[in-house]
Amino acid sequence: MKVLFEDKFIIIVEKPASVLSEPDGKSEDIVTMASAHVCKPCFLVHRLDRNTGGAMVLSKMQKATGKLSEAIQKREFEKEYIAVIKGVPEETEGIFKDLLFKDS
């Protein structure tokens, strides 16, 4: 687990694809890994799907979890996704918006 930022309230880590966001009792998860790193419980602020890798924010204090969750609900917390594509797009830049769904 790579630590991207850490202070007394939060820890931001890079979650590898295939690692769970939260414990399921069977598989490796980022909450348990972060808790072991800081030697105390960490709290989940948001999740990433198992197959998705990227930056995750975890809190080190329950009060911080509430504040961050509130910021997410009020849309004061921004997530940005970057995709790896095959081929060369016609446009050199832009924003692609599409409906995301789980493909069984």
PDB file of N, CA and C in Angstrom:
ATOM      1  N   MET A   1       0.848  -1.178   0.000  1.00  0.00           N
ATOM      2  CA  MET A   1       0.000   0.000   0.000  1.00  0.00           C
ATOM      3  C   MET A   1       0.892   1.240   0.000  1.00  0.00           C
ATOM      4  N   LYS A   2       0.672   2.108  -0.961  1.00  0.00           N
ATOM      5  CA  LYS A   2       1.455   3.341  -1.067  1.00  0.00           C
ATOM      6  C   LYS A   2       0.686   4.475  -0.384  1.00  0.00           C
ATOM      7  N   VAL A   3       1.342   5.175   0.540  1.00  0.00           N
ATOM      8  CA  VAL A   3       0.741   6.319   1.226  1.00  0.00           C
ATOM      9  C   VAL A   3       1.022   7.570   0.399  1.00  0.00           C
ATOM     10  N   LEU A   4      -0.048   8.274   0.009  1.00  0.00           N
ATOM     11  CA  LEU A   4       0.090   9.489  -0.797  1.00  0.00           C
ATOM     12  C   LEU A   4       0.140  10.737   0.068  1.00  0.00           C
ATOM     13  N   PHE A   5      -0.573  10.695   1.215  1.00  0.00           N
ATOM     14  CA  PHE A   5      -0.622  11.836   2.151  1.00  0.00           C
ATOM     15  C   PHE A   5      -1.067  11.304   3.500  1.00  0.00           C
ATOM     16  N   GLU A   6      -0.560  11.930   4.553  1.00  0.00           N
ATOM     17  CA  GLU A   6      -0.984  11.536   5.889  1.00  0.00           C
ATOM     18  C   GLU A   6      -0.791  12.698   6.849  1.00  0.00           C
ATOM     19  N   ASP A   7      -1.815  12.949   7.671  1.00  0.00           N
ATOM     20  CA  ASP A   7      -1.679  13.888   8.777  1.00  0.00           C
ATOM     21  C   ASP A   7      -2.381  13.269   9.983  1.00  0.00           C
ATOM     22  N   LYS A   8      -2.675  14.047  11.023  1.00  0.00           N
ATOM     23  CA  LYS A   8      -3.258  13.432  12.214  1.00  0.00           C
ATOM     24  C   LYS A   8      -4.739  13.081  12.042  1.00  0.00           C
ATOM     25  N   PHE A   9      -5.392  13.569  10.992  1.00  0.00           N
ATOM     26  CA  PHE A   9      -6.813  13.313  10.783  1.00  0.00           C
ATOM     27  C   PHE A   9      -7.112  12.282   9.698  1.00  0.00           C
ATOM     28  N   ILE A  10      -6.324  12.301   8.609  1.00  0.00           N
ATOM     29  CA  ILE A  10      -6.610  11.434   7.462  1.00  0.00           C
ATOM     30  C   ILE A  10      -5.354  10.758   6.955  1.00  0.00           C
ATOM     31  N   ILE A  11      -5.582   9.725   6.164  1.00  0.00           N
ATOM     32  CA  ILE A  11      -4.515   9.086   5.406  1.00  0.00           C
ATOM     33  C   ILE A  11      -5.075   8.839   4.003  1.00  0.00           C
ATOM     34  N   ILE A  12      -4.323   9.225   2.999  1.00  0.00           N
ATOM     35  CA  ILE A  12      -4.719   8.996   1.608  1.00  0.00           C
ATOM     36  C   ILE A  12      -3.748   7.973   1.047  1.00  0.00           C
ATOM     37  N   VAL A  13      -4.302   6.888   0.543  1.00  0.00           N
ATOM     38  CA  VAL A  13      -3.480   5.782   0.056  1.00  0.00           C
ATOM     39  C   VAL A  13      -3.863   5.434  -1.379  1.00  0.00           C
ATOM     40  N   GLU A  14      -2.969   4.763  -2.043  1.00  0.00           N
ATOM     41  CA  GLU A  14      -3.249   4.259  -3.386  1.00  0.00           C
ATOM     42  C   GLU A  14      -3.758   2.825  -3.256  1.00  0.00           C
ATOM     43  N   LYS A  15      -5.029   2.606  -3.588  1.00  0.00           N
ATOM     44  CA  LYS A  15      -5.612   1.270  -3.526  1.00  0.00           C
ATOM     45  C   LYS A  15      -5.338   0.562  -4.841  1.00  0.00           C
ATOM     46  N   PRO A  16      -4.638  -0.558  -4.781  1.00  0.00           N
ATOM     47  CA  PRO A  16      -4.421  -1.318  -6.015  1.00  0.00           C
ATOM     48  C   PRO A  16      -5.728  -1.964  -6.496  1.00  0.00           C
ATOM     49  N   ALA A  17      -5.866  -2.136  -7.799  1.00  0.00           N
ATOM     50  CA  ALA A  17      -6.996  -2.891  -8.340  1.00  0.00           C
ATOM     51  C   ALA A  17      -6.910  -4.301  -7.769  1.00  0.00           C
ATOM     52  N   SER A  18      -8.008  -4.910  -7.503  1.00  0.00           N
ATOM     53  CA  SER A  18      -8.168  -6.258  -6.950  1.00  0.00           C
ATOM     54  C   SER A  18      -8.164  -6.288  -5.428  1.00  0.00           C
ATOM     55  N   VAL A  19      -7.865  -5.165  -4.776  1.00  0.00           N
ATOM     56  CA  VAL A  19      -7.932  -5.090  -3.319  1.00  0.00           C
ATOM     57  C   VAL A  19      -9.272  -4.476  -2.941  1.00  0.00           C
ATOM     58  N   LEU A  20      -9.947  -5.063  -1.942  1.00  0.00           N
ATOM     59  CA  LEU A  20     -11.229  -4.540  -1.481  1.00  0.00           C
ATOM     60  C   LEU A  20     -11.050  -3.208  -0.759  1.00  0.00           C
ATOM     61  N   SER A  21     -12.092  -2.388  -0.751  1.00  0.00           N
ATOM     62  CA  SER A  21     -12.067  -1.145   0.013  1.00  0.00           C
ATOM     63  C   SER A  21     -12.253  -1.418   1.500  1.00  0.00           C
ATOM     64  N   GLU A  22     -13.178  -2.325   1.824  1.00  0.00           N
ATOM     65  CA  GLU A  22     -13.482  -2.598   3.229  1.00  0.00           C
ATOM     66  C   GLU A  22     -13.413  -4.090   3.519  1.00  0.00           C
ATOM     67  N   PRO A  23     -13.233  -4.466   4.773  1.00  0.00           N
ATOM     68  CA  PRO A  23     -13.068  -5.876   5.123  1.00  0.00           C
ATOM     69  C   PRO A  23     -14.293  -6.732   4.795  1.00  0.00           C
ATOM     70  N   ASP A  24     -14.011  -7.939   4.321  1.00  0.00           N
ATOM     71  CA  ASP A  24     -15.075  -8.923   4.136  1.00  0.00           C
ATOM     72  C   ASP A  24     -14.761 -10.206   4.909  1.00  0.00           C
ATOM     73  N   GLY A  25     -13.631 -10.195   5.625  1.00  0.00           N
ATOM     74  CA  GLY A  25     -13.236 -11.353   6.409  1.00  0.00           C
ATOM     75  C   GLY A  25     -12.502 -12.426   5.629  1.00  0.00           C
ATOM     76  N   LYS A  26     -12.388 -12.256   4.310  1.00  0.00           N
ATOM     77  CA  LYS A  26     -11.762 -13.272   3.464  1.00  0.00           C
ATOM     78  C   LYS A  26     -10.568 -12.744   2.686  1.00  0.00           C
ATOM     79  N   SER A  27     -10.680 -11.517   2.184  1.00  0.00           N
ATOM     80  CA  SER A  27      -9.682 -10.974   1.258  1.00  0.00           C
ATOM     81  C   SER A  27      -8.961  -9.778   1.861  1.00  0.00           C
ATOM     82  N   GLU A  28      -7.838  -9.444   1.251  1.00  0.00           N
ATOM     83  CA  GLU A  28      -7.083  -8.263   1.637  1.00  0.00           C
ATOM     84  C   GLU A  28      -7.927  -7.011   1.380  1.00  0.00           C
ATOM     85  N   ASP A  29      -7.853  -6.034   2.283  1.00  0.00           N
ATOM     86  CA  ASP A  29      -8.627  -4.805   2.099  1.00  0.00           C
ATOM     87  C   ASP A  29      -7.813  -3.593   2.535  1.00  0.00           C
ATOM     88  N   ILE A  30      -8.156  -2.449   2.001  1.00  0.00           N
ATOM     89  CA  ILE A  30      -7.384  -1.232   2.223  1.00  0.00           C
ATOM     90  C   ILE A  30      -7.569  -0.680   3.633  1.00  0.00           C
ATOM     91  N   VAL A  31      -8.743  -0.841   4.241  1.00  0.00           N
ATOM     92  CA  VAL A  31      -8.966  -0.347   5.607  1.00  0.00           C
ATOM     93  C   VAL A  31      -8.033  -1.064   6.583  1.00  0.00           C
ATOM     94  N   THR A  32      -7.955  -2.382   6.479  1.00  0.00           N
ATOM     95  CA  THR A  32      -7.085  -3.159   7.365  1.00  0.00           C
ATOM     96  C   THR A  32      -5.618  -2.808   7.136  1.00  0.00           C
ATOM     97  N   MET A  33      -5.235  -2.628   5.883  1.00  0.00           N
ATOM     98  CA  MET A  33      -3.855  -2.276   5.561  1.00  0.00           C
ATOM     99  C   MET A  33      -3.498  -0.896   6.130  1.00  0.00           C
ATOM    100  N   ALA A  34      -4.389   0.083   5.971  1.00  0.00           N
ATOM    101  CA  ALA A  34      -4.137   1.436   6.486  1.00  0.00           C
ATOM    102  C   ALA A  34      -4.111   1.431   8.014  1.00  0.00           C
ATOM    103  N   SER A  35      -5.011   0.676   8.630  1.00  0.00           N
ATOM    104  CA  SER A  35      -5.046   0.583  10.093  1.00  0.00           C
ATOM    105  C   SER A  35      -3.747  -0.003  10.631  1.00  0.00           C
ATOM    106  N   ALA A  36      -3.219  -0.995   9.953  1.00  0.00           N
ATOM    107  CA  ALA A  36      -1.942  -1.592  10.366  1.00  0.00           C
ATOM    108  C   ALA A  36      -0.812  -0.574  10.206  1.00  0.00           C
ATOM    109  N   HIS A  37      -0.872   0.233   9.169  1.00  0.00           N
ATOM    110  CA  HIS A  37       0.165   1.241   8.923  1.00  0.00           C
ATOM    111  C   HIS A  37       0.192   2.290  10.036  1.00  0.00           C
ATOM    112  N   VAL A  38      -0.984   2.773  10.451  1.00  0.00           N
ATOM    113  CA  VAL A  38      -1.039   3.841  11.464  1.00  0.00           C
ATOM    114  C   VAL A  38      -1.162   3.291  12.886  1.00  0.00           C
ATOM    115  N   CYS A  39      -1.273   1.973  13.020  1.00  0.00           N
ATOM    116  CA  CYS A  39      -1.357   1.298  14.330  1.00  0.00           C
ATOM    117  C   CYS A  39      -2.578   1.718  15.140  1.00  0.00           C
ATOM    118  N   LYS A  40      -3.670   2.008  14.446  1.00  0.00           N
ATOM    119  CA  LYS A  40      -4.958   2.271  15.082  1.00  0.00           C
ATOM    120  C   LYS A  40      -6.034   2.173  14.009  1.00  0.00           C
ATOM    121  N   PRO A  41      -7.303   2.047  14.428  1.00  0.00           N
ATOM    122  CA  PRO A  41      -8.360   1.881  13.420  1.00  0.00           C
ATOM    123  C   PRO A  41      -8.481   3.073  12.476  1.00  0.00           C
ATOM    124  N   CYS A  42      -8.641   2.774  11.199  1.00  0.00           N
ATOM    125  CA  CYS A  42      -8.964   3.784  10.190  1.00  0.00           C
ATOM    126  C   CYS A  42     -10.413   3.565   9.770  1.00  0.00           C
ATOM    127  N   PHE A  43     -11.044   4.626   9.296  1.00  0.00           N
ATOM    128  CA  PHE A  43     -12.453   4.584   8.944  1.00  0.00           C
ATOM    129  C   PHE A  43     -12.655   4.920   7.472  1.00  0.00           C
ATOM    130  N   LEU A  44     -13.517   4.172   6.837  1.00  0.00           N
ATOM    131  CA  LEU A  44     -13.792   4.321   5.415  1.00  0.00           C
ATOM    132  C   LEU A  44     -14.602   5.591   5.160  1.00  0.00           C
ATOM    133  N   VAL A  45     -14.145   6.417   4.248  1.00  0.00           N
ATOM    134  CA  VAL A  45     -14.839   7.647   3.875  1.00  0.00           C
ATOM    135  C   VAL A  45     -15.614   7.438   2.573  1.00  0.00           C
ATOM    136  N   HIS A  46     -15.036   6.698   1.655  1.00  0.00           N
ATOM    137  CA  HIS A  46     -15.687   6.363   0.378  1.00  0.00           C
ATOM    138  C   HIS A  46     -15.106   5.033  -0.082  1.00  0.00           C
ATOM    139  N   ARG A  47     -15.673   4.469  -1.123  1.00  0.00           N
ATOM    140  CA  ARG A  47     -15.195   3.173  -1.617  1.00  0.00           C
ATOM    141  C   ARG A  47     -14.808   3.280  -3.086  1.00  0.00           C
ATOM    142  N   LEU A  48     -13.979   2.336  -3.485  1.00  0.00           N
ATOM    143  CA  LEU A  48     -13.699   2.097  -4.895  1.00  0.00           C
ATOM    144  C   LEU A  48     -14.003   0.630  -5.141  1.00  0.00           C
ATOM    145  N   ASP A  49     -14.531   0.315  -6.293  1.00  0.00           N
ATOM    146  CA  ASP A  49     -14.813  -1.073  -6.641  1.00  0.00           C
ATOM    147  C   ASP A  49     -13.539  -1.901  -6.567  1.00  0.00           C
ATOM    148  N   ARG A  50     -13.696  -3.189  -6.341  1.00  0.00           N
ATOM    149  CA  ARG A  50     -12.554  -4.101  -6.225  1.00  0.00           C
ATOM    150  C   ARG A  50     -11.623  -3.985  -7.437  1.00  0.00           C
ATOM    151  N   ASN A  51     -12.175  -3.938  -8.640  1.00  0.00           N
ATOM    152  CA  ASN A  51     -11.359  -3.922  -9.858  1.00  0.00           C
ATOM    153  C   ASN A  51     -10.809  -2.541 -10.198  1.00  0.00           C
ATOM    154  N   THR A  52     -11.106  -1.541  -9.350  1.00  0.00           N
ATOM    155  CA  THR A  52     -10.657  -0.180  -9.598  1.00  0.00           C
ATOM    156  C   THR A  52      -9.516   0.174  -8.647  1.00  0.00           C
ATOM    157  N   GLY A  53      -8.444   0.699  -9.190  1.00  0.00           N
ATOM    158  CA  GLY A  53      -7.342   1.190  -8.374  1.00  0.00           C
ATOM    159  C   GLY A  53      -7.368   2.694  -8.354  1.00  0.00           C
ATOM    160  N   GLY A  54      -6.819   3.279  -7.303  1.00  0.00           N
ATOM    161  CA  GLY A  54      -6.758   4.732  -7.239  1.00  0.00           C
ATOM    162  C   GLY A  54      -6.628   5.240  -5.824  1.00  0.00           C
ATOM    163  N   ALA A  55      -6.662   6.559  -5.691  1.00  0.00           N
ATOM    164  CA  ALA A  55      -6.502   7.207  -4.386  1.00  0.00           C
ATOM    165  C   ALA A  55      -7.754   7.025  -3.542  1.00  0.00           C
ATOM    166  N   MET A  56      -7.538   6.670  -2.286  1.00  0.00           N
ATOM    167  CA  MET A  56      -8.643   6.538  -1.329  1.00  0.00           C
ATOM    168  C   MET A  56      -8.324   7.355  -0.087  1.00  0.00           C
ATOM    169  N   VAL A  57      -9.342   8.038   0.417  1.00  0.00           N
ATOM    170  CA  VAL A  57      -9.227   8.823   1.637  1.00  0.00           C
ATOM    171  C   VAL A  57      -9.830   8.018   2.778  1.00  0.00           C
ATOM    172  N   LEU A  58      -9.051   7.831   3.837  1.00  0.00           N
ATOM    173  CA  LEU A  58      -9.540   7.176   5.052  1.00  0.00           C
ATOM    174  C   LEU A  58      -9.292   8.138   6.202  1.00  0.00           C
ATOM    175  N   SER A  59     -10.166   8.092   7.192  1.00  0.00           N
ATOM    176  CA  SER A  59      -9.962   8.965   8.342  1.00  0.00           C
ATOM    177  C   SER A  59      -9.360   8.182   9.490  1.00  0.00           C
ATOM    178  N   LYS A  60      -8.647   8.907  10.329  1.00  0.00           N
ATOM    179  CA  LYS A  60      -8.024   8.295  11.507  1.00  0.00           C
ATOM    180  C   LYS A  60      -8.850   8.551  12.762  1.00  0.00           C
ATOM    181  N   MET A  61      -9.865   9.407  12.642  1.00  0.00           N
ATOM    182  CA  MET A  61     -10.724   9.751  13.778  1.00  0.00           C
ATOM    183  C   MET A  61     -12.171   9.713  13.330  1.00  0.00           C
ATOM    184  N   GLN A  62     -13.032   9.176  14.173  1.00  0.00           N
ATOM    185  CA  GLN A  62     -14.449   9.040  13.833  1.00  0.00           C
ATOM    186  C   GLN A  62     -15.066  10.397  13.490  1.00  0.00           C
ATOM    187  N   LYS A  63     -14.686  11.452  14.206  1.00  0.00           N
ATOM    188  CA  LYS A  63     -15.234  12.788  13.941  1.00  0.00           C
ATOM    189  C   LYS A  63     -14.865  13.264  12.531  1.00  0.00           C
ATOM    190  N   ALA A  64     -13.655  12.984  12.104  1.00  0.00           N
ATOM    191  CA  ALA A  64     -13.225  13.357  10.754  1.00  0.00           C
ATOM    192  C   ALA A  64     -14.034  12.606   9.706  1.00  0.00           C
ATOM    193  N   THR A  65     -14.391  11.347  10.001  1.00  0.00           N
ATOM    194  CA  THR A  65     -15.204  10.551   9.069  1.00  0.00           C
ATOM    195  C   THR A  65     -16.530  11.248   8.804  1.00  0.00           C
ATOM    196  N   GLY A  66     -17.169  11.709   9.869  1.00  0.00           N
ATOM    197  CA  GLY A  66     -18.450  12.410   9.727  1.00  0.00           C
ATOM    198  C   GLY A  66     -18.327  13.676   8.908  1.00  0.00           C
ATOM    199  N   LYS A  67     -17.294  14.454   9.167  1.00  0.00           N
ATOM    200  CA  LYS A  67     -17.089  15.708   8.420  1.00  0.00           C
ATOM    201  C   LYS A  67     -16.839  15.435   6.934  1.00  0.00           C
ATOM    202  N   LEU A  68     -16.008  14.432   6.641  1.00  0.00           N
ATOM    203  CA  LEU A  68     -15.720  14.101   5.252  1.00  0.00           C
ATOM    204  C   LEU A  68     -16.946  13.523   4.549  1.00  0.00           C
ATOM    205  N   SER A  69     -17.706  12.678   5.239  1.00  0.00           N
ATOM    206  CA  SER A  69     -18.928  12.118   4.657  1.00  0.00           C
ATOM    207  C   SER A  69     -19.937  13.219   4.339  1.00  0.00           C
ATOM    208  N   GLU A  70     -20.027  14.184   5.236  1.00  0.00           N
ATOM    209  CA  GLU A  70     -20.918  15.329   5.017  1.00  0.00           C
ATOM    210  C   GLU A  70     -20.477  16.129   3.790  1.00  0.00           C
ATOM    211  N   ALA A  71     -19.181  16.327   3.632  1.00  0.00           N
ATOM    212  CA  ALA A  71     -18.650  17.051   2.471  1.00  0.00           C
ATOM    213  C   ALA A  71     -18.980  16.311   1.179  1.00  0.00           C
ATOM    214  N   ILE A  72     -18.916  14.978   1.207  1.00  0.00           N
ATOM    215  CA  ILE A  72     -19.264  14.181   0.028  1.00  0.00           C
ATOM    216  C   ILE A  72     -20.745  14.355  -0.299  1.00  0.00           C
ATOM    217  N   GLN A  73     -21.603  14.274   0.722  1.00  0.00           N
ATOM    218  CA  GLN A  73     -23.047  14.431   0.506  1.00  0.00           C
ATOM    219  C   GLN A  73     -23.390  15.805  -0.054  1.00  0.00           C
ATOM    220  N   LYS A  74     -22.674  16.830   0.372  1.00  0.00           N
ATOM    221  CA  LYS A  74     -22.920  18.203  -0.094  1.00  0.00           C
ATOM    222  C   LYS A  74     -22.205  18.488  -1.412  1.00  0.00           C
ATOM    223  N   ARG A  75     -21.557  17.473  -1.970  1.00  0.00           N
ATOM    224  CA  ARG A  75     -20.804  17.583  -3.219  1.00  0.00           C
ATOM    225  C   ARG A  75     -19.668  18.600  -3.136  1.00  0.00           C
ATOM    226  N   GLU A  76     -19.052  18.689  -1.948  1.00  0.00           N
ATOM    227  CA  GLU A  76     -17.887  19.540  -1.749  1.00  0.00           C
ATOM    228  C   GLU A  76     -16.590  18.727  -1.909  1.00  0.00           C
ATOM    229  N   PHE A  77     -16.749  17.476  -2.200  1.00  0.00           N
ATOM    230  CA  PHE A  77     -15.646  16.521  -2.323  1.00  0.00           C
ATOM    231  C   PHE A  77     -15.635  16.076  -3.773  1.00  0.00           C
ATOM    232  N   GLU A  78     -14.532  16.260  -4.469  1.00  0.00           N
ATOM    233  CA  GLU A  78     -14.482  15.926  -5.889  1.00  0.00           C
ATOM    234  C   GLU A  78     -13.682  14.665  -6.141  1.00  0.00           C
ATOM    235  N   LYS A  79     -14.197  13.825  -7.019  1.00  0.00           N
ATOM    236  CA  LYS A  79     -13.457  12.655  -7.485  1.00  0.00           C
ATOM    237  C   LYS A  79     -13.182  12.857  -8.968  1.00  0.00           C
ATOM    238  N   GLU A  80     -11.995  12.483  -9.379  1.00  0.00           N
ATOM    239  CA  GLU A  80     -11.646  12.568 -10.787  1.00  0.00           C
ATOM    240  C   GLU A  80     -11.137  11.206 -11.218  1.00  0.00           C
ATOM    241  N   TYR A  81     -11.648  10.715 -12.314  1.00  0.00           N
ATOM    242  CA  TYR A  81     -11.260   9.407 -12.818  1.00  0.00           C
ATOM    243  C   TYR A  81     -10.432   9.576 -14.087  1.00  0.00           C
ATOM    244  N   ILE A  82      -9.393   8.799 -14.187  1.00  0.00           N
ATOM    245  CA  ILE A  82      -8.548   8.799 -15.371  1.00  0.00           C
ATOM    246  C   ILE A  82      -8.601   7.392 -15.956  1.00  0.00           C
ATOM    247  N   ALA A  83      -8.799   7.306 -17.258  1.00  0.00           N
ATOM    248  CA  ALA A  83      -8.918   5.999 -17.908  1.00  0.00           C
ATOM    249  C   ALA A  83      -7.735   5.753 -18.835  1.00  0.00           C
ATOM    250  N   VAL A  84      -7.381   4.504 -18.952  1.00  0.00           N
ATOM    251  CA  VAL A  84      -6.374   4.085 -19.926  1.00  0.00           C
ATOM    252  C   VAL A  84      -7.133   3.559 -21.127  1.00  0.00           C
ATOM    253  N   ILE A  85      -6.790   4.058 -22.290  1.00  0.00           N
ATOM    254  CA  ILE A  85      -7.513   3.654 -23.493  1.00  0.00           C
ATOM    255  C   ILE A  85      -6.560   3.026 -24.503  1.00  0.00           C
ATOM    256  N   LYS A  86      -7.143   2.303 -25.432  1.00  0.00           N
ATOM    257  CA  LYS A  86      -6.372   1.712 -26.519  1.00  0.00           C
ATOM    258  C   LYS A  86      -6.685   2.504 -27.781  1.00  0.00           C
ATOM    259  N   GLY A  87      -5.660   2.912 -28.494  1.00  0.00           N
ATOM    260  CA  GLY A  87      -5.866   3.696 -29.712  1.00  0.00           C
ATOM    261  C   GLY A  87      -5.693   5.180 -29.438  1.00  0.00           C
ATOM    262  N   VAL A  88      -5.986   5.990 -30.424  1.00  0.00           N
ATOM    263  CA  VAL A  88      -5.823   7.440 -30.320  1.00  0.00           C
ATOM    264  C   VAL A  88      -7.186   8.098 -30.536  1.00  0.00           C
ATOM    265  N   PRO A  89      -7.665   8.876 -29.578  1.00  0.00           N
ATOM    266  CA  PRO A  89      -8.945   9.573 -29.752  1.00  0.00           C
ATOM    267  C   PRO A  89      -8.870  10.600 -30.882  1.00  0.00           C
ATOM    268  N   GLU A  90     -10.005  10.876 -31.486  1.00  0.00           N
ATOM    269  CA  GLU A  90     -10.045  11.881 -32.557  1.00  0.00           C
ATOM    270  C   GLU A  90      -9.760  13.275 -32.013  1.00  0.00           C
ATOM    271  N   GLU A  91     -10.299  13.572 -30.824  1.00  0.00           N
ATOM    272  CA  GLU A  91     -10.094  14.882 -30.199  1.00  0.00           C
ATOM    273  C   GLU A  91      -8.867  14.815 -29.287  1.00  0.00           C
ATOM    274  N   THR A  92      -8.114  15.924 -29.207  1.00  0.00           N
ATOM    275  CA  THR A  92      -6.927  15.942 -28.346  1.00  0.00           C
ATOM    276  C   THR A  92      -7.275  16.163 -26.882  1.00  0.00           C
ATOM    277  N   GLU A  93      -8.451  16.726 -26.608  1.00  0.00           N
ATOM    278  CA  GLU A  93      -8.904  16.893 -25.228  1.00  0.00           C
ATOM    279  C   GLU A  93     -10.411  17.040 -25.204  1.00  0.00           C
ATOM    280  N   GLY A  94     -10.982  16.884 -24.020  1.00  0.00           N
ATOM    281  CA  GLY A  94     -12.416  17.018 -23.865  1.00  0.00           C
ATOM    282  C   GLY A  94     -12.895  16.227 -22.662  1.00  0.00           C
ATOM    283  N   ILE A  95     -14.184  16.203 -22.495  1.00  0.00           N
ATOM    284  CA  ILE A  95     -14.801  15.474 -21.390  1.00  0.00           C
ATOM    285  C   ILE A  95     -15.748  14.439 -21.972  1.00  0.00           C
ATOM    286  N   PHE A  96     -15.591  13.211 -21.560  1.00  0.00           N
ATOM    287  CA  PHE A  96     -16.449  12.120 -21.997  1.00  0.00           C
ATOM    288  C   PHE A  96     -17.415  11.790 -20.860  1.00  0.00           C
ATOM    289  N   LYS A  97     -18.693  11.921 -21.102  1.00  0.00           N
ATOM    290  CA  LYS A  97     -19.696  11.605 -20.088  1.00  0.00           C
ATOM    291  C   LYS A  97     -20.556  10.467 -20.622  1.00  0.00           C
ATOM    292  N   ASP A  98     -20.752   9.463 -19.803  1.00  0.00           N
ATOM    293  CA  ASP A  98     -21.537   8.325 -20.222  1.00  0.00           C
ATOM    294  C   ASP A  98     -22.145   7.666 -18.987  1.00  0.00           C
ATOM    295  N   LEU A  99     -23.196   6.948 -19.186  1.00  0.00           N
ATOM    296  CA  LEU A  99     -23.816   6.186 -18.116  1.00  0.00           C
ATOM    297  C   LEU A  99     -22.939   4.996 -17.790  1.00  0.00           C
ATOM    298  N   LEU A 100     -22.600   4.835 -16.523  1.00  0.00           N
ATOM    299  CA  LEU A 100     -21.798   3.693 -16.096  1.00  0.00           C
ATOM    300  C   LEU A 100     -22.712   2.634 -15.526  1.00  0.00           C
ATOM    301  N   PHE A 101     -22.456   1.399 -15.849  1.00  0.00           N
ATOM    302  CA  PHE A 101     -23.239   0.291 -15.309  1.00  0.00           C
ATOM    303  C   PHE A 101     -22.354  -0.936 -15.194  1.00  0.00           C
ATOM    304  N   LYS A 102     -22.799  -1.887 -14.399  1.00  0.00           N
ATOM    305  CA  LYS A 102     -22.028  -3.098 -14.217  1.00  0.00           C
ATOM    306  C   LYS A 102     -22.370  -4.057 -15.360  1.00  0.00           C
ATOM    307  N   ASP A 103     -21.361  -4.491 -16.068  1.00  0.00           N
ATOM    308  CA  ASP A 103     -21.536  -5.405 -17.183  1.00  0.00           C
ATOM    309  C   ASP A 103     -21.305  -6.826 -16.697  1.00  0.00           C
ATOM    310  N   SER A 104     -22.379  -7.600 -16.606  1.00  0.00           N
ATOM    311  CA  SER A 104     -22.253  -8.963 -16.094  1.00  0.00           C
ATOM    312  C   SER A 104     -21.588  -9.853 -17.120  1.00  0.00           C
TER     313      SER A 104
END
